[in-house]
Tab-separated table of C-alpha atoms and ligand atoms in Angstrom:
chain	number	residue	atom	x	y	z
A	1	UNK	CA	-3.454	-0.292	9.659
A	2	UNK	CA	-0.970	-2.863	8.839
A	3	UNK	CA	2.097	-4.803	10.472
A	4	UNK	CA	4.609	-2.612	12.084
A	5	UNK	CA	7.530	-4.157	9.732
A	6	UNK	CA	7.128	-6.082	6.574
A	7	UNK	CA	10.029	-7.976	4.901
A	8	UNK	CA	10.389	-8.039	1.468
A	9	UNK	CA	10.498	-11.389	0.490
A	10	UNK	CA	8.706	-14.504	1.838
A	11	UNK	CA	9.507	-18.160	0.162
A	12	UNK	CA	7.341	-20.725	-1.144
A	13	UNK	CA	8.980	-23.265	-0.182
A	14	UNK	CA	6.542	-26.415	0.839
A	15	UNK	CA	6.562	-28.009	4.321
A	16	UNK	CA	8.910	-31.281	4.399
A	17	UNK	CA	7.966	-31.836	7.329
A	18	UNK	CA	4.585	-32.773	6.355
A	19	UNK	CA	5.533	-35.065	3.622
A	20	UNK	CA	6.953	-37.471	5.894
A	21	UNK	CA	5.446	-40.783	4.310
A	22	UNK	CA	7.098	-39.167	0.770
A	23	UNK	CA	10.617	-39.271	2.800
A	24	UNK	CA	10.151	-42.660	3.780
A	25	UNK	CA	9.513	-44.119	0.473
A	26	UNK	CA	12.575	-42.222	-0.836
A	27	UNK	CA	14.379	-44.173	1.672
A	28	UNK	CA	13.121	-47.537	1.222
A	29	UNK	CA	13.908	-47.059	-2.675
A	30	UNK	CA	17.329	-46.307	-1.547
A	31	UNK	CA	17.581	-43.888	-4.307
A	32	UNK	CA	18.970	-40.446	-3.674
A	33	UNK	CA	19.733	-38.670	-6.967
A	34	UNK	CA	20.616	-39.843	-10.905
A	35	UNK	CA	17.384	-38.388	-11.957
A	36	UNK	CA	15.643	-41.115	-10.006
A	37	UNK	CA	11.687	-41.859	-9.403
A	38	UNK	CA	10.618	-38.938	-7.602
A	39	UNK	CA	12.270	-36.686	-10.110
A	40	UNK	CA	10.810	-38.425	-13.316
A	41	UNK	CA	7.453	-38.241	-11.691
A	42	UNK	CA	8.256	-33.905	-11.445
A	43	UNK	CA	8.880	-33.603	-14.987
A	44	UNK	CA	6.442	-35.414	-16.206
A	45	UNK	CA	4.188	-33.465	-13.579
A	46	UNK	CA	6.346	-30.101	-14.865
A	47	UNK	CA	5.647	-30.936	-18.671
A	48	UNK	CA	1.750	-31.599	-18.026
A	49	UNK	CA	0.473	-29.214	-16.245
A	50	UNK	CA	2.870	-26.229	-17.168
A	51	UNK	CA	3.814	-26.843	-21.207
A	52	UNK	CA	0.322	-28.402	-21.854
A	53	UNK	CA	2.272	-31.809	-22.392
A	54	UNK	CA	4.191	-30.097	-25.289
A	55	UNK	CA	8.217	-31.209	-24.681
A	56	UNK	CA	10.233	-32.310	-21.608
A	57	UNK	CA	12.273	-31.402	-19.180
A	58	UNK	CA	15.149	-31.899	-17.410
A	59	UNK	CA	16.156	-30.761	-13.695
A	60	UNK	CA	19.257	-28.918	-12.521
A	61	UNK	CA	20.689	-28.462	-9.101
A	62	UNK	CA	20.291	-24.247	-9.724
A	63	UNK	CA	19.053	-22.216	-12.586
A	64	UNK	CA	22.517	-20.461	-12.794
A	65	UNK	CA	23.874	-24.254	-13.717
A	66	UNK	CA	21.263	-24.722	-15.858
A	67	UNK	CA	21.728	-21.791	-17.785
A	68	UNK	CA	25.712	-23.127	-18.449
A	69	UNK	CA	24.499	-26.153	-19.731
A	70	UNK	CA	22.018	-25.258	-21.810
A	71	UNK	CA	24.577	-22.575	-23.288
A	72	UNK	CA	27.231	-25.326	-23.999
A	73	UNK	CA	24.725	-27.015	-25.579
A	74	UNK	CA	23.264	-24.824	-27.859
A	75	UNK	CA	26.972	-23.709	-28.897
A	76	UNK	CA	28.341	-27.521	-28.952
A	77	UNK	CA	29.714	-27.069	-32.771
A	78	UNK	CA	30.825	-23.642	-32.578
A	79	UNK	CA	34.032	-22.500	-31.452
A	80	UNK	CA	34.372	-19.956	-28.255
A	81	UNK	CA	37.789	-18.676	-30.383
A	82	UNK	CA	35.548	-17.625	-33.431
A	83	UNK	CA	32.254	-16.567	-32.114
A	84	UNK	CA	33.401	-15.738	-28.724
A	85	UNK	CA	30.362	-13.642	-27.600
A	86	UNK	CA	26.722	-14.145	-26.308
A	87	UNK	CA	24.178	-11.353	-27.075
A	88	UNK	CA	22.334	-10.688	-23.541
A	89	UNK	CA	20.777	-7.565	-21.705
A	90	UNK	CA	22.734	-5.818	-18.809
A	91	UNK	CA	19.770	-5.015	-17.236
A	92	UNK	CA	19.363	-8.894	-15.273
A	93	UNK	CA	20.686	-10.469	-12.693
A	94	UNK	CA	24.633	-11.083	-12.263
A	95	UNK	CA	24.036	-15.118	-12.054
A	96	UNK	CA	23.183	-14.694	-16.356
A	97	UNK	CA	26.746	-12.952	-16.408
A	98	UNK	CA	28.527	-15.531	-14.726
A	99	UNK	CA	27.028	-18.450	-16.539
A	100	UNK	CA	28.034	-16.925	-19.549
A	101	UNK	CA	31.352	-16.442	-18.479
A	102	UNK	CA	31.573	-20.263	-17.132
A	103	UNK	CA	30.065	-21.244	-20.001
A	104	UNK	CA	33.481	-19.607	-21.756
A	105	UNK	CA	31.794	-16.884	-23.593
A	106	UNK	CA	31.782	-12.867	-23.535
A	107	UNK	CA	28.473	-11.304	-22.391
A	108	UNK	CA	27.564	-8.540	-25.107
A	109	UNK	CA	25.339	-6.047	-23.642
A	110	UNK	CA	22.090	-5.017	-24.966
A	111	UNK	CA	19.998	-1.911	-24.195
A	112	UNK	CA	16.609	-2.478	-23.048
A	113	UNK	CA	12.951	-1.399	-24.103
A	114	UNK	CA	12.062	1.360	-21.959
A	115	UNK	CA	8.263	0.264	-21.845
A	116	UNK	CA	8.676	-3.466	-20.736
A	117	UNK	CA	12.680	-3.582	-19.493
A	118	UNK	CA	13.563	-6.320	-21.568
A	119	UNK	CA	16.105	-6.586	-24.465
A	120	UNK	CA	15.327	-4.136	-27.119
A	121	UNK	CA	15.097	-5.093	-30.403
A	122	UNK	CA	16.769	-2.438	-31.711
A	123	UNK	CA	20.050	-2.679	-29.896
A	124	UNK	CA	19.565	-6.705	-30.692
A	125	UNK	CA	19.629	-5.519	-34.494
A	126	UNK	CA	22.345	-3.256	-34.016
A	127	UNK	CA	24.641	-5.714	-32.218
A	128	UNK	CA	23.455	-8.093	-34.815
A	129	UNK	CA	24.461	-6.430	-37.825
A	130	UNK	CA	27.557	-5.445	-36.387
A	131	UNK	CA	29.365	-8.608	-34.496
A	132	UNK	CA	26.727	-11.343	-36.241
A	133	UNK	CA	29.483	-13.372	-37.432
A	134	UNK	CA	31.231	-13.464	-33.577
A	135	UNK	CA	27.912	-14.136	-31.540
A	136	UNK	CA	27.295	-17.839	-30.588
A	137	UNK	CA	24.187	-17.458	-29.208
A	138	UNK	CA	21.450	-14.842	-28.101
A	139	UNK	CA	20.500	-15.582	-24.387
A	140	UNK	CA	17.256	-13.157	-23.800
A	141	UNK	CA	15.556	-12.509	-20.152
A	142	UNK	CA	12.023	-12.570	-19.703
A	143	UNK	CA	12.469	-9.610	-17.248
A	144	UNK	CA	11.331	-9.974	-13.748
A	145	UNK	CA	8.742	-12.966	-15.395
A	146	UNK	CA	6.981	-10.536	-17.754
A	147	UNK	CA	6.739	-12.926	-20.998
A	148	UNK	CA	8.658	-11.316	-23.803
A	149	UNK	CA	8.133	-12.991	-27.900
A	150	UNK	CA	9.516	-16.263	-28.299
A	151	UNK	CA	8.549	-16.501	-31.888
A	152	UNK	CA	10.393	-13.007	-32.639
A	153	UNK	CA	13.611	-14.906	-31.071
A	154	UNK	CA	13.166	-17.781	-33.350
A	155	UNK	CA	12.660	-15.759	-35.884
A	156	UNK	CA	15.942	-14.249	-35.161
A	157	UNK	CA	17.680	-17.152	-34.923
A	158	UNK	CA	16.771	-18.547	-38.560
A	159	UNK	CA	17.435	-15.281	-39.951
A	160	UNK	CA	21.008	-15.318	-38.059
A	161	UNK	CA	21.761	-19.144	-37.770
A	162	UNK	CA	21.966	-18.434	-33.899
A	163	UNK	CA	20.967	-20.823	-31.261
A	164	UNK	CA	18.853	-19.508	-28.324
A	165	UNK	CA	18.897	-20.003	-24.524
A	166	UNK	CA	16.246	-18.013	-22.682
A	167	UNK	CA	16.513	-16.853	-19.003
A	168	UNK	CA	13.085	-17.739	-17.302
A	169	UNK	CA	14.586	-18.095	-14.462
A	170	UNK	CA	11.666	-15.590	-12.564
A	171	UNK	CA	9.482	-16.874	-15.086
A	172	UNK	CA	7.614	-20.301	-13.758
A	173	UNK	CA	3.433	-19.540	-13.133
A	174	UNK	CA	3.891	-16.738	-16.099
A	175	UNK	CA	1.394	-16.565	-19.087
A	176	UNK	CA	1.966	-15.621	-22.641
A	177	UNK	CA	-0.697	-14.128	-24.769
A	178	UNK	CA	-1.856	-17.188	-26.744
A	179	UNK	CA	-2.921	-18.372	-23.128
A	180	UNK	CA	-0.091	-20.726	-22.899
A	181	UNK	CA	2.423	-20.957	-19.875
A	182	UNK	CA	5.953	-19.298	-20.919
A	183	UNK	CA	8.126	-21.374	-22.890
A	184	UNK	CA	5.970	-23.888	-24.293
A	185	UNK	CA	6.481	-25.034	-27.844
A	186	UNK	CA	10.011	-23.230	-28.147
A	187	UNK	CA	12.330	-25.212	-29.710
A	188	UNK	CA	15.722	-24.071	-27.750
A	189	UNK	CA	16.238	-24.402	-23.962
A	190	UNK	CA	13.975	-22.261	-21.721
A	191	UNK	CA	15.932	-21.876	-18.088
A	192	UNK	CA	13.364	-22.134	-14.656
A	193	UNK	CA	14.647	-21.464	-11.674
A	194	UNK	CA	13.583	-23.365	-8.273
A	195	UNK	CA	15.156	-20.960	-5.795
A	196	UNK	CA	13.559	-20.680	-2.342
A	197	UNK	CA	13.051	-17.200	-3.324
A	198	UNK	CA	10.854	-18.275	-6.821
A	199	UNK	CA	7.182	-18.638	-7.337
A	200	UNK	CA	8.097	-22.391	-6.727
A	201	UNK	CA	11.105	-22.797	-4.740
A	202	UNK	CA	12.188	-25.942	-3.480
A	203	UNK	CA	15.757	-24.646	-1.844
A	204	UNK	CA	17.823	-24.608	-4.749
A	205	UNK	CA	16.846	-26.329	-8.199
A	206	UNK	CA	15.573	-25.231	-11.395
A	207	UNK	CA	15.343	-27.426	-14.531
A	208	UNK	CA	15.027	-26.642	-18.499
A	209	UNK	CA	12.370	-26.814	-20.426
A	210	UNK	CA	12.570	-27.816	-24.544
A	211	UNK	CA	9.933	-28.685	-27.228
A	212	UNK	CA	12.781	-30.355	-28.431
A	213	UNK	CA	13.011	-33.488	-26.289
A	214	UNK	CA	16.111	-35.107	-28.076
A	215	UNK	CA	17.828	-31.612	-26.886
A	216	UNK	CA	16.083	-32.257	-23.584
A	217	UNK	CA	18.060	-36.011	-23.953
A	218	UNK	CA	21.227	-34.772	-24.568
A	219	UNK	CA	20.840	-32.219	-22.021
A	220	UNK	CA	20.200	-34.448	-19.566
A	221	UNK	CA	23.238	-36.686	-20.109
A	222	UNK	CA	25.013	-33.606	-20.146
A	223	UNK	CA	23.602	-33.053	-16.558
A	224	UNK	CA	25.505	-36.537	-15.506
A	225	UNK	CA	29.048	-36.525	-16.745
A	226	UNK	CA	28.196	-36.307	-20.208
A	227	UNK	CA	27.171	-40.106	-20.376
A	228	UNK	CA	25.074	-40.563	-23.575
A	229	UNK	CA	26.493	-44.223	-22.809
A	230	UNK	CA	27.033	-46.454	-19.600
A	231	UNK	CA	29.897	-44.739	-17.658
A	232	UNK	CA	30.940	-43.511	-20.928
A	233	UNK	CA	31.376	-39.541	-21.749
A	234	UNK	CA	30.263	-39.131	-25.150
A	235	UNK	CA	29.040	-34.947	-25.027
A	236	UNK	CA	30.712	-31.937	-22.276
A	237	UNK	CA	29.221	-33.037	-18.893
A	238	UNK	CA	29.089	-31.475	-15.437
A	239	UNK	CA	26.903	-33.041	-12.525
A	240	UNK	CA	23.665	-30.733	-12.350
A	241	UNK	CA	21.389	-33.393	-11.255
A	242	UNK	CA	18.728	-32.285	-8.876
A	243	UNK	CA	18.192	-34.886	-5.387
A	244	UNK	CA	15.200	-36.757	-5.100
A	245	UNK	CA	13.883	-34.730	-1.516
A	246	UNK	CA	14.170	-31.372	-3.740
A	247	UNK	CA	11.867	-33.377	-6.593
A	248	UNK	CA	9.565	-34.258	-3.880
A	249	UNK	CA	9.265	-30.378	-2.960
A	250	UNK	CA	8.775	-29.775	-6.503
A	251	UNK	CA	6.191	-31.919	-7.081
A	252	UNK	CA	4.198	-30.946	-3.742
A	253	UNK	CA	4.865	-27.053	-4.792
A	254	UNK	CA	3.011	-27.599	-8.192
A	255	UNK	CA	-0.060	-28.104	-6.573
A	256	UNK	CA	-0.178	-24.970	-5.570
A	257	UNK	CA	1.849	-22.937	-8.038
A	258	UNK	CA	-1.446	-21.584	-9.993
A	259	UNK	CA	-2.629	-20.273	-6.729
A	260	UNK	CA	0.463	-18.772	-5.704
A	261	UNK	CA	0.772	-17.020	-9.232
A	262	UNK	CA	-2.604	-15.916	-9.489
A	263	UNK	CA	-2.418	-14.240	-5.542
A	264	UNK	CA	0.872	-12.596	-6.183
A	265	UNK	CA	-0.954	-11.101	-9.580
A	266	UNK	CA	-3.603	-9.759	-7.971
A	267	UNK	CA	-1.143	-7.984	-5.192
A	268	UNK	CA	0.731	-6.937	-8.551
A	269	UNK	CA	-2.693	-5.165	-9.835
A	270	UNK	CA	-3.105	-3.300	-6.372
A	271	UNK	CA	0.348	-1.777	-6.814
A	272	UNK	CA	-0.930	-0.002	-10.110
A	273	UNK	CA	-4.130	0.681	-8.480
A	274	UNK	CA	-2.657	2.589	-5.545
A	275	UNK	CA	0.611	4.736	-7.534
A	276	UNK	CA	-0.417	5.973	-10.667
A	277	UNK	CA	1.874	8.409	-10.607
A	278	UNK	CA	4.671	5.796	-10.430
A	279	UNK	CA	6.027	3.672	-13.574
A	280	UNK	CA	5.268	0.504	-14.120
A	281	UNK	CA	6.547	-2.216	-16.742
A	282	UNK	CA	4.386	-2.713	-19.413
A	283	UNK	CA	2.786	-6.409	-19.290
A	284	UNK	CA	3.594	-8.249	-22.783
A	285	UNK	CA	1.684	-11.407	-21.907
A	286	UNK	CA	-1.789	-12.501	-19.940
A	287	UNK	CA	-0.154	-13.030	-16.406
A	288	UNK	CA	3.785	-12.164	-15.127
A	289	UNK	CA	5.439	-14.009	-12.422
A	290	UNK	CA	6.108	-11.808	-9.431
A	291	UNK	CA	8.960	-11.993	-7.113
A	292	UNK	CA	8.294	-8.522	-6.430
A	293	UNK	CA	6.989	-5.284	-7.880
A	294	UNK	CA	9.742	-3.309	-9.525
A	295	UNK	CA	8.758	0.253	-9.800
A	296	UNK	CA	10.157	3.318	-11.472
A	297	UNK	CA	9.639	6.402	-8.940
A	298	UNK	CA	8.960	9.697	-11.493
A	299	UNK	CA	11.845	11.817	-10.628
A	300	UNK	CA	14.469	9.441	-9.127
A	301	UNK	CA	17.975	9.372	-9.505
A	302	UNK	CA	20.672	6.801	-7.866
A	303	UNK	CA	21.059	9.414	-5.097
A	304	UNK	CA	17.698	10.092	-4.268
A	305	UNK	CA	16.685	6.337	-4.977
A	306	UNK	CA	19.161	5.357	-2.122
A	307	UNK	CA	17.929	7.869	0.030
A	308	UNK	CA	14.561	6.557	-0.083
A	309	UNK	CA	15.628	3.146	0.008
A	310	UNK	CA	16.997	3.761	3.603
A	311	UNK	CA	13.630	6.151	4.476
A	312	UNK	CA	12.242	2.428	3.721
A	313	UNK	CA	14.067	0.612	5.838
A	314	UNK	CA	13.318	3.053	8.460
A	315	UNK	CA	9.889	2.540	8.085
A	316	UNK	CA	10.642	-0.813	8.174
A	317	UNK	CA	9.659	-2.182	4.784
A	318	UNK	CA	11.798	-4.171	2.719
A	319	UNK	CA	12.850	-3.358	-0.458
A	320	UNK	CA	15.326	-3.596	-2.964
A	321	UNK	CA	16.519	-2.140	-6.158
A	322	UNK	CA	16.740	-5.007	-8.443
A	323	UNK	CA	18.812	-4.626	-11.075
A	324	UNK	CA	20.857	-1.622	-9.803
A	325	UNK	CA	23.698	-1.985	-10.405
A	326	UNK	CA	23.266	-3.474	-14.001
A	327	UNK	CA	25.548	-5.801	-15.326
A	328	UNK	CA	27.694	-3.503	-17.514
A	329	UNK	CA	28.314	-1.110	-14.248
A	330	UNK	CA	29.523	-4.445	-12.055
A	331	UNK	CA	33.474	-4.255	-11.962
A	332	UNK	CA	33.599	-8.257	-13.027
A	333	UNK	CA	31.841	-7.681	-15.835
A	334	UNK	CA	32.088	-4.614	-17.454
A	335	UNK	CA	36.137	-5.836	-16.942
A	336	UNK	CA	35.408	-8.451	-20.035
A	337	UNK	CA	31.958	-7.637	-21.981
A	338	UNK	CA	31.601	-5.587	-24.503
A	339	UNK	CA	27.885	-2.921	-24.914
A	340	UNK	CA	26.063	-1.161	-26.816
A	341	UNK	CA	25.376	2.251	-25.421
A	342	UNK	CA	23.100	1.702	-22.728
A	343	UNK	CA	21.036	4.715	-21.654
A	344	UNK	CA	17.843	3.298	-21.028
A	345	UNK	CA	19.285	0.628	-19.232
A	346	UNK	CA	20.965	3.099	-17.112
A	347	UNK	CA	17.690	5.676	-16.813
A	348	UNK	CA	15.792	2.278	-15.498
A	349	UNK	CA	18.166	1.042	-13.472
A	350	UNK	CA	19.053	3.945	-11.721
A	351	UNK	CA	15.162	4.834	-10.762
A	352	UNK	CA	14.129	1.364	-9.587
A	353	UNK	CA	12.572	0.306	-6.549
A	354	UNK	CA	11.818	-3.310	-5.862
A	355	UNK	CA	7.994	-3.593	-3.408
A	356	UNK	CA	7.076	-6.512	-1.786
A	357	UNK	CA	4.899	-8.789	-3.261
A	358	UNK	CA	3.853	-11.985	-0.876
A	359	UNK	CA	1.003	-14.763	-1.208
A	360	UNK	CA	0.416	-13.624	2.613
A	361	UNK	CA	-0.399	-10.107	1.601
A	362	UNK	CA	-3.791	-8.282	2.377
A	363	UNK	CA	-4.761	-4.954	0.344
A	364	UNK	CA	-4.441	-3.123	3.824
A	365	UNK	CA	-0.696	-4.010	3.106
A	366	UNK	CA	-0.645	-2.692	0.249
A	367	UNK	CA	-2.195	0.570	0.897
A	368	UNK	CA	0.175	1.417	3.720
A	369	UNK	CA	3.363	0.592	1.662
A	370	UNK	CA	2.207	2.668	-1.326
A	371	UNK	CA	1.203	5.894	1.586
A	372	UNK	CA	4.872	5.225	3.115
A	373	UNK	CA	6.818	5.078	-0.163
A	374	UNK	CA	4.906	8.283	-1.163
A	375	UNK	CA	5.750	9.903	1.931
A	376	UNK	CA	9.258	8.634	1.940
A	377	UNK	CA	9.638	9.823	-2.020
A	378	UNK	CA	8.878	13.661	-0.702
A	379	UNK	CA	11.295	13.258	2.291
A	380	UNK	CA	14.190	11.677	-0.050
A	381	UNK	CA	13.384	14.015	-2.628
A	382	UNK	CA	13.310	17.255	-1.042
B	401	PLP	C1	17.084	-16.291	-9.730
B	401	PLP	C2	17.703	-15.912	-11.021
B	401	PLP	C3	18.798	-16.636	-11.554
B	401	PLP	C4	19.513	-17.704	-10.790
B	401	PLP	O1	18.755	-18.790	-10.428
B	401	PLP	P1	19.391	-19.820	-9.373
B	401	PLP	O2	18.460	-20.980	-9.393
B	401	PLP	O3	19.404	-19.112	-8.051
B	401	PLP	O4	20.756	-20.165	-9.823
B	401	PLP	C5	19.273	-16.292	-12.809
B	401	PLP	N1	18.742	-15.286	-13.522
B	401	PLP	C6	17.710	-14.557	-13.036
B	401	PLP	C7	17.152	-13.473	-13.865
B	401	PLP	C8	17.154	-14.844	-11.772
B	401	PLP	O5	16.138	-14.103	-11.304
């Protein structure tokens, strides 16, 4: 038998409180921000032991910030009045919308795969042949941190002549099939986030990743006012720059990011083990990032799906019902994007369930969520 009530997420965030000496130095350096000592030790750190040394990196004060920078990057030559869109899947989270938007692009909506939930490359190739010539960039998501081809994008893009930003956002502890942690090697910006709520969260942060490190340069400046020069705006700039006590969180949370990853894999696995009835994404690399295990319950609708959601809550387990509602169905953004047709997009969406999945878990947990959500699936159902 397991805890009476179980919430559905649980951060990662390490204990400042225990890194007092850290804090200290910090504050005899008298240096705060303006990618300072602590933060050029996290990068390096970052580009070491995550990217196999391959690249830099550059932090950001969010992922959602990040994302807007690297997007004005990529698109720094083109025109927003002559290619005024940016290719992207509905099915993600509404911070990829707005940073789009910000960024002063159109999201165009992509179906998705209905094995593994990310963009589809045939509504890519649709949208491509049709509005090629009006697309500044393609901005993929590696979809609730399952790895999706990075090689197939660049591919893309050299066929095209489109520059690439990738959301990896829920993507940081995730391992592609060559064996290699997400990202590394790619030549355009890869987007991590460092949200409490991430594999590694240090509050807010995130940073981008790039094989590229004269993109990672630029970026960078970018990230302070657009000063290539001293005090002197040579490129777009915004202030994205990450504090020192958040790089001193990110560094500590490293050490036990593989850990973290490997636990929350292994609570992934049980999931499968205990539903086989229900639908899982298919896994397109050796290891996904898990925020939490998004399920497809056989038989679901949006009305049945909410009534189990609240059986749920009654039973006191959290859960959610990430993405529902996709982007294309939110009022903001369906008011200004353009689609394809989207009916896988809207057959996943609309059957989704979001389980817990915490480092703290036991296999007793679990079990009794997977009995309850069965139960709860009859109730809601019938
Ligand atoms: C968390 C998340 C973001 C936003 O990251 P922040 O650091 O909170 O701004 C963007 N896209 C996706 C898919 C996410 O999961």
């Amino acid at each position: 038998m397991s805890a009476s009530s179980i919430s559905f997420l649980e951060t990662n965030v390490p204990k400042l409180s225990k890194l007092v000496s850290y804090i200290e130095e910090i504050e005899e350096s008298d240096i705060y921000s303006n990618y300072g000592p602590v933060n050029t030790q996290f990068e390096k750190s970052l580009v070491e032991n995550n990217f196999s040394g391959i690249g830099g990196c550059v932090t950001v004060c969010n992922a959602t910030i990040g994302i807007m920078l690297a997007l004005k990057y990529v698109t720094r030559h083109i025109r927003s009045s002559e290619k005024p869109y940016i290719l992207m899947p509905s099915f993600t989270f509404a911070a990829a919308g707005h940073a789009v938007m910000w960024a002063g692009f159109t999201p165009l909506f992509t179906d998705i795969d209905p094995a593994t939930w990310a963009s589809s490359r045939e509504s890519e190739g649709e949208m491509l042949a049709a509005f090629s010539s009006r697309i500044a960039a393609i901005f993929p998501y590696a979809t609730f941190g399952n790895p999706i081809d990075l090689d197939y994008y660049n591919g893309l893009s050299q066929m095209y002549d489109i520059p690439i930003v990738v959301d990896a956002a829920s993507s940081l502890g995730a391992v592609d099939l060559s064996s290699r942690h997400f990202g590394t090697g790619f030549p355009f910006p890869v987007v991590f986030s460092l949200h409490a709520t991430k594999s590694l969260g240090v509050g807010e942060g995130g940073f981008i990743y790039c094989a590229d490190t004269t993109a990672i340069a630029q970026m960078r400046a970018m990230g302070n006012f657009g000063f290539e020069k001293s005090r002197h705006a040579t490129i777009c700039g915004i202030n994205s720059k990450m504090p020192e006590i958040s790089a001193l969180l990110g560094l500590e949370g490293l050490k036990k990011l593989e850990e973290i990853s490997e636990k929350k894999s292994e609570i992934a696995g049980l999931y499968r083990t205990y539903l086989p009835e229900f639908v899982f994404q298919q896994q397109s690399g050796k290891r996904s990032t898990y925020q939490f295990m998004p399920v497809r319950v056989p038989g679901a609708d949006k009305e049945r799906r909410g009534r189990l959601l609240t059986l749920m809550a009654e039973s006191r387990i959290g859960t959610a019902s990430y993405f529902s509602p996709h982007l294309a169905e939110q009022q903001y953004f369906s008011s200004f994007g353009g689609s394809d047709s989207l009916p896988v997009t809207a057959e996943v969406a609309s059957s989704i369930i979001s389980l817990p999945v915490k480092y703290s878990m036991t296999e007793g947990d679990i079990e009794y969520i997977s009995s309850r959500l069965r139960m709860n699936m009859q109730r809601a159902f019938n």
